[in-house]
């Protein structure tokens, strides 16, 4: 007896079937529109699966959306009758079927219960097949792997619109192959939030309906805008089976979650002049969420109160804690008898708006200094170097201008300094720096010199504190040691500057009662201060 339903594998553009009747589960539903106006509803796109694992794309055109938009939901099983058939010629193909189906006005949709049709219908493509591609492929694929590496969240602008992505590295079990996977926008934020909310020893990921992309000779995958689905350590059979095989495989101990370089495939010009989002140092201090930016500044000091190197885990690079005669890694939950020496240099960086502490880590520090941290440490100890100071080689950073790609990480918004700014890439090529300054119209300002002239007019540090402790109302005070200049102090709510050992560049402003004033924002030096206000010191020369 003939089957009551047509199988997806038999759907074709021939004429022997005039009415198609399929029983399928909707495994993916999204909306898309090729129209710019608001008079057309976005089309509904579906990927459906039958009991034999056949997949085909179905489309509800805009003119028919109102008929079906309340009748179809992702995950449900339906009997679909009387659909038309056309060639599968879309830009990206979520199925490999030669044809696709379209709903008509006469199409009938019936909701049914049927557990025999799988929930997701994955069709995993081996990593080797993806890596052997030589060009972009329009088919969408399903991939499964354990996360072995993660980059930082990257932010940039494209045609004036903000864009975000994060790169992760997936590894299969049997072949030990690794695949680059780029997660864009909501998928990136979803992944990072999962890592933050659900700490785990390993993360197994499924990216369904991913597109293959050839980026500078390396083929990887990424999510699409509408189609893709992301599963992270989900309670589904495919991931649970992978986790079991991962635990029993010989490669389990070799799989380490590492920090990926954000610039492995980008030139300095692309990183700083094309892709990066620029913020001044003052603007970096205003950031309220973890972000990545590019900036420019001059290193004015090495903060010697912090160690310039640290004992690092040889597997994950995290700092080790001395535990008796061994070194303990909290991340790897392992004791080691040896460690790796890595750079961690605190640089005081200034620009025309403010100053801040940037942390420079091993790779970029080694690239500039041309000597590994362990060699410099060995040499420094052999010379009898003071452990409370740093080697003179590190002073080569001082008074030099750099472009920085930095990650701003928020730690505690209630603290005086709520953020940590770490350097992920360093550029010291003069031609790129000049191009950067021209692009963003950055002017050279002698920040330290100007503020030093102001501070030199105070005979003692206590004089400065007295100025900072004036009442809330406007106060005028004449000091003899300031050449009879009038000092006016105004309260302003700039608590974010408190606790930063920095002084802003003097800037000019117009006032109603003063022809021209020089304003200097003064921040209290030292983290021990808990003041919530900072005052502007305004110096007006007598006519």
Short mmCIF file of C-alpha atoms in Angstrom, two decimals:
data_model
loop_
_atom_site.label_atom_id
_atom_site.label_comp_id
_atom_site.label_asym_id
_atom_site.label_seq_id
_atom_site.Cartn_x
_atom_site.Cartn_y
_atom_site.Cartn_z
CA UNK A 1 0.00 0.00 0.00
CA UNK A 2 1.30 3.44 -0.89
CA UNK A 3 2.52 5.67 1.93
CA UNK A 4 0.13 8.37 3.16
CA UNK A 5 2.94 10.93 3.02
CA UNK A 6 5.61 11.87 0.49
CA UNK A 7 9.24 11.59 1.60
CA UNK A 8 11.37 14.68 1.27
CA UNK A 9 13.99 12.76 -0.71
CA UNK A 10 11.35 12.21 -3.42
CA UNK A 11 10.30 15.85 -3.76
CA UNK A 12 11.09 17.10 -7.26
CA UNK A 13 10.01 19.53 -9.93
CA UNK A 14 8.36 16.90 -12.11
CA UNK A 15 4.69 16.78 -12.94
CA UNK A 16 3.77 13.32 -11.69
CA UNK A 17 2.82 14.85 -8.34
CA UNK A 18 0.33 17.67 -8.39
CA UNK A 19 -0.27 17.83 -4.64
CA UNK A 20 2.61 17.20 -2.22
CA UNK A 21 1.77 15.89 1.24
CA UNK A 22 4.59 15.69 3.78
CA UNK A 23 4.72 15.08 7.52
CA UNK A 24 7.64 17.03 8.99
CA UNK A 25 9.09 18.69 12.08
CA UNK A 26 10.07 22.36 11.83
CA UNK A 27 13.68 22.31 13.03
CA UNK A 28 14.39 25.95 12.17
CA UNK A 29 12.18 28.99 11.57
CA UNK A 30 13.28 32.55 10.85
CA UNK A 31 12.08 35.67 9.09
CA UNK A 32 13.84 37.59 6.36
CA UNK A 33 12.94 40.39 3.99
CA UNK A 34 14.34 41.55 0.70
CA UNK A 35 12.17 44.67 0.78
CA UNK A 36 13.17 48.11 2.01
CA UNK A 37 9.65 49.45 2.67
CA UNK A 38 7.31 48.70 5.57
CA UNK A 39 4.40 47.55 3.41
CA UNK A 40 5.61 43.95 3.21
CA UNK A 41 5.87 41.54 6.10
CA UNK A 42 9.16 39.62 6.31
CA UNK A 43 9.00 36.22 4.64
CA UNK A 44 8.93 33.15 6.87
CA UNK A 45 11.67 30.61 6.15
CA UNK A 46 11.57 27.07 7.45
CA UNK A 47 13.81 24.03 7.43
CA UNK A 48 11.73 20.90 7.91
CA UNK A 49 12.73 17.29 8.64
CA UNK A 50 10.90 14.04 7.97
CA UNK A 51 11.14 10.67 9.71
CA UNK A 52 13.91 9.42 7.40
CA UNK A 53 16.13 12.45 8.07
CA UNK A 54 15.40 14.27 4.82
CA UNK A 55 15.61 18.07 5.06
CA UNK A 56 14.18 20.71 2.76
CA UNK A 57 13.69 24.48 2.93
CA UNK A 58 10.17 25.90 2.78
CA UNK A 59 9.20 29.54 2.27
CA UNK A 60 6.09 31.55 3.10
CA UNK A 61 6.13 34.59 0.82
CA UNK A 62 5.24 38.01 2.21
CA UNK A 63 1.79 38.06 0.61
CA UNK A 64 0.88 34.82 2.39
CA UNK A 65 2.47 35.48 5.78
CA UNK A 66 -0.79 36.64 7.36
CA UNK A 67 -2.33 33.26 6.52
CA UNK A 68 0.30 31.12 8.27
CA UNK A 69 2.29 33.20 10.78
CA UNK A 70 0.13 32.07 13.71
CA UNK A 71 -0.07 28.45 12.57
CA UNK A 72 3.60 27.40 12.49
CA UNK A 73 6.10 27.22 15.35
CA UNK A 74 9.63 25.87 15.53
CA UNK A 75 9.86 22.39 17.07
CA UNK A 76 6.34 21.24 16.20
CA UNK A 77 5.32 18.48 13.76
CA UNK A 78 2.90 19.31 10.94
CA UNK A 79 1.27 17.73 7.94
CA UNK A 80 1.81 20.13 5.04
CA UNK A 81 -0.33 19.68 1.93
CA UNK A 82 -0.36 21.37 -1.45
CA UNK A 83 2.98 23.20 -1.66
CA UNK A 84 4.69 24.30 -4.86
CA UNK A 85 8.24 23.24 -5.79
CA UNK A 86 11.10 25.32 -7.23
CA UNK A 87 14.87 25.06 -7.59
CA UNK A 88 16.92 25.66 -4.45
CA UNK A 89 18.86 28.68 -5.67
CA UNK A 90 19.29 30.85 -2.57
CA UNK A 91 22.59 32.53 -1.68
CA UNK A 92 23.07 30.20 1.28
CA UNK A 93 21.45 26.78 1.26
CA UNK A 94 20.44 25.36 4.66
CA UNK A 95 19.85 21.99 2.97
CA UNK A 96 21.54 20.16 0.14
CA UNK A 97 18.21 19.34 -1.48
CA UNK A 98 18.01 20.26 -5.16
CA UNK A 99 14.59 21.83 -4.62
CA UNK A 100 12.74 24.01 -2.11
CA UNK A 101 9.03 24.32 -1.40
CA UNK A 102 6.70 27.33 -1.25
CA UNK A 103 3.45 27.74 0.64
CA UNK A 104 0.44 28.73 -1.46
CA UNK A 105 -2.89 30.24 -0.54
CA UNK A 106 -4.35 26.73 -0.81
CA UNK A 107 -1.71 25.09 1.40
CA UNK A 108 -3.12 23.21 4.40
CA UNK A 109 -1.26 23.05 7.74
CA UNK A 110 -2.24 20.46 10.35
CA UNK A 111 -0.55 20.20 13.75
CA UNK A 112 0.11 16.58 14.84
CA UNK A 113 2.01 14.66 17.53
CA UNK A 114 4.79 12.39 16.29
CA UNK A 115 7.87 11.49 18.34
CA UNK A 116 9.38 9.39 15.55
CA UNK A 117 10.79 12.52 13.88
CA UNK A 118 14.04 13.73 15.55
CA UNK A 119 14.04 17.08 17.36
CA UNK A 120 17.02 18.63 15.58
CA UNK A 121 18.01 16.50 12.62
CA UNK A 122 21.72 17.33 12.74
CA UNK A 123 23.87 16.45 9.74
CA UNK A 124 27.43 16.94 10.95
CA UNK A 125 30.13 17.63 8.39
CA UNK A 126 33.63 16.29 9.23
CA UNK A 127 36.25 18.97 9.95
CA UNK A 128 38.54 17.51 7.29
CA UNK A 129 35.89 18.12 4.63
CA UNK A 130 35.53 21.77 5.65
CA UNK A 131 39.28 22.38 5.95
CA UNK A 132 39.85 20.94 2.48
CA UNK A 133 37.55 23.49 0.87
CA UNK A 134 39.40 25.98 -1.33
CA UNK A 135 36.66 28.59 -1.68
CA UNK A 136 33.50 29.78 0.04
CA UNK A 137 30.72 27.19 -0.10
CA UNK A 138 27.09 28.29 -0.17
CA UNK A 139 25.80 25.27 1.71
CA UNK A 140 25.14 25.61 5.42
CA UNK A 141 26.67 22.91 7.59
CA UNK A 142 26.38 21.50 11.11
CA UNK A 143 29.57 21.24 13.19
CA UNK A 144 30.30 19.64 16.57
CA UNK A 145 33.44 20.04 18.66
CA UNK A 146 34.99 20.90 22.00
CA UNK A 147 36.17 24.46 22.54
CA UNK A 148 39.97 24.59 22.85
CA UNK A 149 40.49 28.32 22.44
CA UNK A 150 38.71 31.67 22.65
CA UNK A 151 39.58 35.19 21.55
CA UNK A 152 38.39 38.48 22.99
CA UNK A 153 35.17 40.17 21.96
CA UNK A 154 36.07 42.37 18.99
CA UNK A 155 34.17 45.58 18.28
CA UNK A 156 34.47 47.66 15.13
CA UNK A 157 32.36 49.75 12.76
CA UNK A 158 31.28 48.81 9.25
CA UNK A 159 29.62 51.53 7.22
CA UNK A 160 29.07 53.44 10.44
CA UNK A 161 27.31 50.54 12.19
CA UNK A 162 28.81 48.82 15.26
CA UNK A 163 29.75 45.14 14.80
CA UNK A 164 30.86 42.52 17.32
CA UNK A 165 32.37 39.07 17.06
CA UNK A 166 34.41 36.52 18.97
CA UNK A 167 36.56 33.75 17.50
CA UNK A 168 36.60 30.31 19.10
CA UNK A 169 38.52 27.18 18.18
CA UNK A 170 36.79 23.81 17.97
CA UNK A 171 38.51 20.42 18.02
CA UNK A 172 37.12 17.04 17.08
CA UNK A 173 38.12 13.88 18.94
CA UNK A 174 39.38 11.27 16.53
CA UNK A 175 41.50 13.30 14.14
CA UNK A 176 42.64 16.05 16.49
CA UNK A 177 41.73 18.63 13.82
CA UNK A 178 40.94 22.21 14.83
CA UNK A 179 38.41 24.49 13.17
CA UNK A 180 38.12 28.27 13.46
CA UNK A 181 34.58 29.35 14.33
CA UNK A 182 33.48 33.00 14.33
CA UNK A 183 30.41 33.97 16.33
CA UNK A 184 28.80 37.28 15.40
CA UNK A 185 26.56 39.64 17.34
CA UNK A 186 23.94 37.86 19.53
CA UNK A 187 25.70 34.51 19.08
CA UNK A 188 28.95 36.01 20.45
CA UNK A 189 27.18 37.51 23.46
CA UNK A 190 25.29 34.25 24.06
CA UNK A 191 28.53 32.26 24.09
CA UNK A 192 30.38 34.68 26.40
CA UNK A 193 27.47 34.86 28.81
CA UNK A 194 27.29 31.07 28.98
CA UNK A 195 31.00 30.91 29.87
CA UNK A 196 30.46 33.50 32.57
CA UNK A 197 27.32 31.94 34.04
CA UNK A 198 28.27 28.25 33.67
CA UNK A 199 31.96 27.57 34.48
CA UNK A 200 32.98 24.14 33.24
CA UNK A 201 36.05 22.03 32.60
CA UNK A 202 35.06 21.75 28.93
CA UNK A 203 32.55 23.25 26.54
CA UNK A 204 31.09 21.15 23.73
CA UNK A 205 29.46 23.22 21.01
CA UNK A 206 27.10 22.52 18.15
CA UNK A 207 26.67 25.22 15.53
CA UNK A 208 23.81 24.25 13.24
CA UNK A 209 23.37 25.88 9.82
CA UNK A 210 26.80 27.49 9.85
CA UNK A 211 28.33 28.98 6.72
CA UNK A 212 31.83 28.13 5.54
CA UNK A 213 34.15 31.06 5.00
CA UNK A 214 37.63 31.25 3.49
CA UNK A 215 39.51 33.98 5.34
CA UNK A 216 43.02 34.64 4.02
CA UNK A 217 43.57 31.05 3.00
CA UNK A 218 42.08 29.49 6.13
CA UNK A 219 38.63 27.93 5.95
CA UNK A 220 36.42 28.15 9.00
CA UNK A 221 32.75 28.51 9.89
CA UNK A 222 30.57 31.27 11.27
CA UNK A 223 26.94 31.81 12.12
CA UNK A 224 24.58 33.43 9.65
CA UNK A 225 22.34 36.36 10.53
CA UNK A 226 19.08 34.39 10.74
CA UNK A 227 19.54 30.65 10.19
CA UNK A 228 22.09 29.37 12.68
CA UNK A 229 21.42 27.68 16.03
CA UNK A 230 24.00 27.49 18.82
CA UNK A 231 24.08 24.75 21.46
CA UNK A 232 26.61 24.88 24.34
CA UNK A 233 26.86 21.87 26.70
CA UNK A 234 23.16 21.30 26.01
CA UNK A 235 21.31 18.23 27.28
CA UNK A 236 20.88 16.71 23.85
CA UNK A 237 22.02 13.22 22.79
CA UNK A 238 24.63 14.43 20.29
CA UNK A 239 26.48 16.57 22.84
CA UNK A 240 26.13 14.03 25.65
CA UNK A 241 27.57 11.31 23.42
CA UNK A 242 30.47 13.56 22.42
CA UNK A 243 31.21 14.33 26.08
CA UNK A 244 31.30 10.62 26.92
CA UNK A 245 33.70 9.92 24.05
CA UNK A 246 35.80 12.91 25.10
CA UNK A 247 36.19 11.56 28.64
CA UNK A 248 37.25 8.13 27.42
CA UNK A 249 39.59 9.34 24.66
CA UNK A 250 43.36 9.57 24.99
CA UNK A 251 43.23 13.19 23.87
CA UNK A 252 41.28 14.38 26.91
CA UNK A 253 44.36 15.47 28.84
CA UNK A 254 45.76 17.21 25.77
CA UNK A 255 42.74 19.45 25.20
CA UNK A 256 43.39 22.83 26.87
CA UNK A 257 41.21 25.93 26.78
CA UNK A 258 43.56 28.72 25.69
CA UNK A 259 43.36 32.42 24.83
CA UNK A 260 43.46 32.96 21.08
CA UNK A 261 45.27 35.87 19.50
CA UNK A 262 42.82 38.39 18.12
CA UNK A 263 45.11 39.46 15.31
CA UNK A 264 46.43 36.22 13.87
CA UNK A 265 45.09 37.09 10.42
CA UNK A 266 45.02 40.90 10.53
CA UNK A 267 47.80 43.25 9.49
CA UNK A 268 48.64 46.25 11.66
CA UNK A 269 46.97 48.53 9.12
CA UNK A 270 43.77 46.46 9.21
CA UNK A 271 43.84 46.24 12.99
CA UNK A 272 44.34 49.93 13.75
CA UNK A 273 43.28 51.86 10.64
CA UNK A 274 40.36 49.80 9.32
CA UNK A 275 38.78 47.52 11.90
CA UNK A 276 39.46 49.09 15.29
CA UNK A 277 37.10 51.43 17.17
CA UNK A 278 39.07 54.39 18.56
CA UNK A 279 38.60 55.82 22.03
CA UNK A 280 40.78 58.28 23.89
CA UNK A 281 42.06 57.30 27.33
CA UNK A 282 39.43 59.51 28.96
CA UNK A 283 36.73 57.71 26.98
CA UNK A 284 38.17 54.30 27.91
CA UNK A 285 37.59 55.20 31.56
CA UNK A 286 33.90 55.82 30.84
CA UNK A 287 33.29 52.30 29.47
CA UNK A 288 30.72 50.34 31.51
CA UNK A 289 31.03 46.87 29.96
CA UNK A 290 33.82 44.63 28.75
CA UNK A 291 34.97 45.98 25.39
CA UNK A 292 37.88 46.11 22.95
CA UNK A 293 39.15 49.37 21.43
CA UNK A 294 42.21 50.95 19.83
CA UNK A 295 43.89 54.03 21.25
CA UNK A 296 47.12 56.01 21.06
CA UNK A 297 49.39 57.27 23.81
CA UNK A 298 52.89 57.78 25.15
CA UNK A 299 54.38 55.62 27.88
CA UNK A 300 55.51 58.00 30.61
CA UNK A 301 56.50 55.55 33.32
CA UNK A 302 56.91 51.92 34.33
CA UNK A 303 54.96 51.27 37.52
CA UNK A 304 57.62 49.46 39.52
CA UNK A 305 55.37 48.79 42.49
CA UNK A 306 53.96 45.94 40.39
CA UNK A 307 56.01 42.92 39.34
CA UNK A 308 57.18 43.02 35.72
CA UNK A 309 56.91 39.23 35.31
CA UNK A 310 55.06 36.34 36.88
CA UNK A 311 55.14 32.56 37.30
CA UNK A 312 52.78 31.16 34.66
CA UNK A 313 51.18 27.78 34.10
CA UNK A 314 52.81 26.10 31.12
CA UNK A 315 49.42 24.90 29.87
CA UNK A 316 46.99 27.80 30.35
CA UNK A 317 49.34 30.76 31.16
CA UNK A 318 47.42 31.62 34.32
CA UNK A 319 49.45 32.79 37.30
CA UNK A 320 50.57 30.05 39.68
CA UNK A 321 50.31 30.11 43.45
CA UNK A 322 53.19 28.81 45.55
CA UNK A 323 51.95 25.83 47.57
CA UNK A 324 54.78 24.43 49.67
CA UNK A 325 57.45 23.31 47.23
CA UNK A 326 54.98 23.10 44.32
CA UNK A 327 53.11 25.60 42.16
CA UNK A 328 49.33 25.33 41.96
CA UNK A 329 47.17 26.31 38.97
CA UNK A 330 43.61 27.11 39.95
CA UNK A 331 42.30 26.77 36.41
CA UNK A 332 43.93 23.43 35.61
CA UNK A 333 43.44 22.23 39.22
CA UNK A 334 46.97 20.82 39.07
CA UNK A 335 50.26 21.13 40.98
CA UNK A 336 53.47 21.65 39.01
CA UNK A 337 57.12 21.49 40.01
CA UNK A 338 58.14 24.06 37.36
CA UNK A 339 56.72 27.21 35.84
CA UNK A 340 57.12 29.47 32.81
CA UNK A 341 58.23 33.09 33.26
CA UNK A 342 55.99 35.56 31.41
CA UNK A 343 55.88 39.34 31.16
CA UNK A 344 53.26 41.39 32.98
CA UNK A 345 54.38 45.03 32.77
CA UNK A 346 52.34 47.93 34.13
CA UNK A 347 52.74 50.95 31.84
CA UNK A 348 51.56 54.45 32.65
CA UNK A 349 50.19 55.77 29.38
CA UNK A 350 49.09 59.35 28.63
CA UNK A 351 47.34 61.07 25.78
CA UNK A 352 45.86 64.56 25.34
CA UNK A 353 42.81 63.66 27.45
CA UNK A 354 44.02 61.66 30.46
CA UNK A 355 46.34 58.91 31.67
CA UNK A 356 45.83 55.32 32.79
CA UNK A 357 47.61 52.10 33.67
CA UNK A 358 47.84 49.56 30.85
CA UNK A 359 48.97 45.98 31.47
CA UNK A 360 51.30 44.56 28.81
CA UNK A 361 51.56 40.78 28.68
CA UNK A 362 54.08 38.34 27.34
CA UNK A 363 53.67 38.13 23.58
CA UNK A 364 53.62 41.84 22.77
CA UNK A 365 56.27 42.64 25.40
CA UNK A 366 58.61 40.01 23.95
CA UNK A 367 57.99 41.29 20.44
CA UNK A 368 59.07 44.81 21.40
CA UNK A 369 61.93 43.97 23.78
CA UNK A 370 63.30 41.21 21.52
CA UNK A 371 64.07 39.01 24.51
CA UNK A 372 61.90 36.38 26.27
CA UNK A 373 60.91 37.06 29.86
CA UNK A 374 62.77 34.05 31.23
CA UNK A 375 66.05 35.16 29.60
CA UNK A 376 65.71 38.71 30.92
CA UNK A 377 64.87 37.42 34.41
CA UNK A 378 67.87 35.08 34.39
CA UNK A 379 70.19 37.88 33.26
CA UNK A 380 68.76 40.33 35.80
CA UNK A 381 69.23 37.90 38.70
CA UNK A 382 72.78 37.14 37.58
CA UNK A 383 73.58 40.86 37.69
CA UNK A 384 72.24 41.11 41.25
CA UNK A 385 69.19 43.13 40.24
CA UNK A 386 66.92 44.62 42.89
CA UNK A 387 63.72 42.55 43.12
CA UNK A 388 61.76 45.72 43.91
CA UNK A 389 62.79 47.29 40.61
CA UNK A 390 62.73 46.26 36.98
CA UNK A 391 65.52 45.62 34.46
CA UNK A 392 66.73 48.67 32.59
CA UNK A 393 65.73 47.05 29.29
CA UNK A 394 62.09 47.65 30.20
CA UNK A 395 62.74 51.39 30.36
CA UNK A 396 62.94 51.33 26.56
CA UNK A 397 59.15 51.69 26.61
CA UNK A 398 59.37 55.09 28.30
CA UNK A 399 58.71 58.27 26.33
CA UNK A 400 57.76 56.27 23.26
CA UNK A 401 54.45 56.63 21.45
CA UNK A 402 52.45 53.51 20.59
CA UNK A 403 49.15 52.44 19.15
CA UNK A 404 47.41 50.08 21.54
CA UNK A 405 44.66 47.58 21.00
CA UNK A 406 43.22 47.22 24.49
CA UNK A 407 40.65 45.20 26.30
CA UNK A 408 38.74 47.05 29.01
CA UNK A 409 37.48 44.60 31.61
CA UNK A 410 35.03 45.82 34.23
CA UNK A 411 35.66 44.34 37.67
CA UNK A 412 33.61 46.34 40.19
CA UNK A 413 31.60 49.42 39.18
CA UNK A 414 31.45 50.49 42.84
CA UNK A 415 35.23 50.70 43.26
CA UNK A 416 37.34 53.79 42.64
CA UNK A 417 39.05 52.17 39.66
CA UNK A 418 36.41 49.73 38.34
CA UNK A 419 38.30 48.52 35.29
CA UNK A 420 41.48 46.82 34.13
CA UNK A 421 42.97 47.84 30.79
CA UNK A 422 45.14 45.18 29.17
CA UNK A 423 47.03 45.42 25.89
CA UNK A 424 46.32 42.74 23.28
CA UNK A 425 48.36 44.28 20.46
CA UNK A 426 51.06 46.92 20.21
CA UNK A 427 52.11 48.99 17.20
CA UNK A 428 55.25 51.13 17.12
CA UNK A 429 55.61 51.64 13.36
CA UNK A 430 55.89 55.38 12.73
CA UNK A 431 54.03 55.43 9.39
CA UNK A 432 50.99 53.67 10.87
CA UNK A 433 51.02 55.96 13.92
CA UNK A 434 51.10 59.04 11.65
CA UNK A 435 48.21 57.67 9.56
CA UNK A 436 46.25 56.95 12.74
CA UNK A 437 46.76 60.51 14.02
CA UNK A 438 45.65 61.95 10.69
CA UNK A 439 42.57 59.74 10.56
CA UNK A 440 41.40 60.78 14.02
CA UNK A 441 42.89 64.33 13.95
CA UNK A 442 44.89 63.78 17.10
CA UNK A 443 47.08 66.68 18.16
CA UNK A 444 50.28 66.42 20.16
CA UNK A 445 49.85 67.92 23.62
CA UNK A 446 52.57 68.24 26.25
CA UNK A 447 50.41 66.79 29.01
CA UNK A 448 52.97 66.14 31.70
CA UNK A 449 54.82 69.40 31.18
CA UNK A 450 51.66 71.53 31.40
CA UNK A 451 50.45 69.89 34.57
CA UNK A 452 53.92 70.06 36.11
CA UNK A 453 53.88 73.83 35.65
CA UNK A 454 50.59 74.03 37.51
CA UNK A 455 51.72 71.80 40.36
CA UNK A 456 55.00 73.68 40.76
CA UNK A 457 53.01 76.71 41.92
CA UNK A 458 52.03 74.81 45.07
CA UNK A 459 54.78 74.78 47.68
CA UNK A 460 53.55 71.59 49.40
CA UNK A 461 51.24 68.73 48.57
CA UNK A 462 49.05 69.86 51.47
CA UNK A 463 48.34 73.07 49.57
CA UNK A 464 46.75 71.01 46.83
CA UNK A 465 44.66 69.06 49.34
CA UNK A 466 43.45 72.31 50.90
CA UNK A 467 42.27 73.48 47.51
CA UNK A 468 40.46 70.17 47.00
CA UNK A 469 38.71 70.43 50.38
CA UNK A 470 36.86 73.71 49.79
CA UNK A 471 33.12 73.87 50.54
CA UNK A 472 30.45 73.01 47.98
CA UNK A 473 29.84 76.69 47.14
CA UNK A 474 32.16 78.77 44.91
CA UNK A 475 35.25 79.95 46.76
CA UNK A 476 37.80 82.53 45.66
CA UNK A 477 41.24 82.46 47.21
CA UNK A 478 44.30 84.57 46.46
CA UNK A 479 47.70 83.01 47.09
CA UNK A 480 50.93 84.95 47.17
CA UNK A 481 53.02 82.07 45.84
CA UNK A 482 50.92 82.00 42.68
CA UNK A 483 51.93 85.44 41.49
CA UNK A 484 48.72 87.07 42.78
CA UNK A 485 46.58 84.86 40.56
CA UNK A 486 42.99 84.26 41.54
CA UNK A 487 42.03 80.63 42.16
CA UNK A 488 38.39 79.72 41.69
CA UNK A 489 37.19 76.24 42.69
CA UNK A 490 33.97 74.68 41.41
CA UNK A 491 32.49 71.34 42.55
CA UNK A 492 31.76 68.94 39.71
CA UNK A 493 30.58 65.33 39.78
CA UNK A 494 33.55 63.53 38.24
CA UNK A 495 33.99 60.65 40.64
CA UNK A 496 35.35 58.40 37.96
CA UNK A 497 38.62 60.30 37.99
CA UNK A 498 39.19 59.87 41.72
CA UNK A 499 41.90 57.45 42.66
CA UNK A 500 43.76 57.74 39.36
CA UNK A 501 47.23 59.18 39.74
CA UNK A 502 46.70 61.42 36.75
CA UNK A 503 46.13 64.95 35.60
CA UNK A 504 44.18 65.97 32.54
CA UNK A 505 45.67 68.25 29.95
CA UNK A 506 44.76 71.90 30.55
CA UNK A 507 42.14 73.02 28.09
CA UNK A 508 40.68 76.39 27.18
CA UNK A 509 37.09 77.44 27.78
CA UNK A 510 35.00 80.61 27.65
CA UNK A 511 33.23 81.90 30.73
CA UNK A 512 30.51 84.47 31.30
CA UNK A 513 32.52 86.46 33.83
CA UNK A 514 36.02 85.66 32.59
CA UNK A 515 37.50 86.42 29.21
CA UNK A 516 39.59 83.25 29.14
CA UNK A 517 40.24 80.57 31.73
CA UNK A 518 42.60 77.64 31.97
CA UNK A 519 40.91 74.62 33.52
CA UNK A 520 42.86 71.76 35.03
CA UNK A 521 41.04 68.72 36.37
CA UNK A 522 42.88 67.48 39.43
CA UNK A 523 42.45 63.90 40.64
CA UNK A 524 43.49 62.85 44.14
CA UNK A 525 46.67 60.73 44.03
CA UNK A 526 46.30 57.26 45.51
CA UNK A 527 43.61 54.64 45.85
CA UNK A 528 43.17 55.31 49.56
CA UNK A 529 41.03 58.36 48.81
CA UNK A 530 37.28 57.74 48.80
CA UNK A 531 36.09 61.19 47.69
CA UNK A 532 33.18 61.20 45.29
CA UNK A 533 33.88 64.60 43.84
CA UNK A 534 36.71 66.28 42.04
CA UNK A 535 37.04 69.99 41.63
CA UNK A 536 38.13 72.06 38.70
CA UNK A 537 40.92 74.46 39.55
CA UNK A 538 40.57 77.53 37.39
CA UNK A 539 43.46 79.92 37.07
CA UNK A 540 42.74 83.42 35.78
CA UNK A 541 45.58 85.82 35.19
CA UNK A 542 44.95 89.37 36.27
CA UNK A 543 44.74 91.93 33.49
#
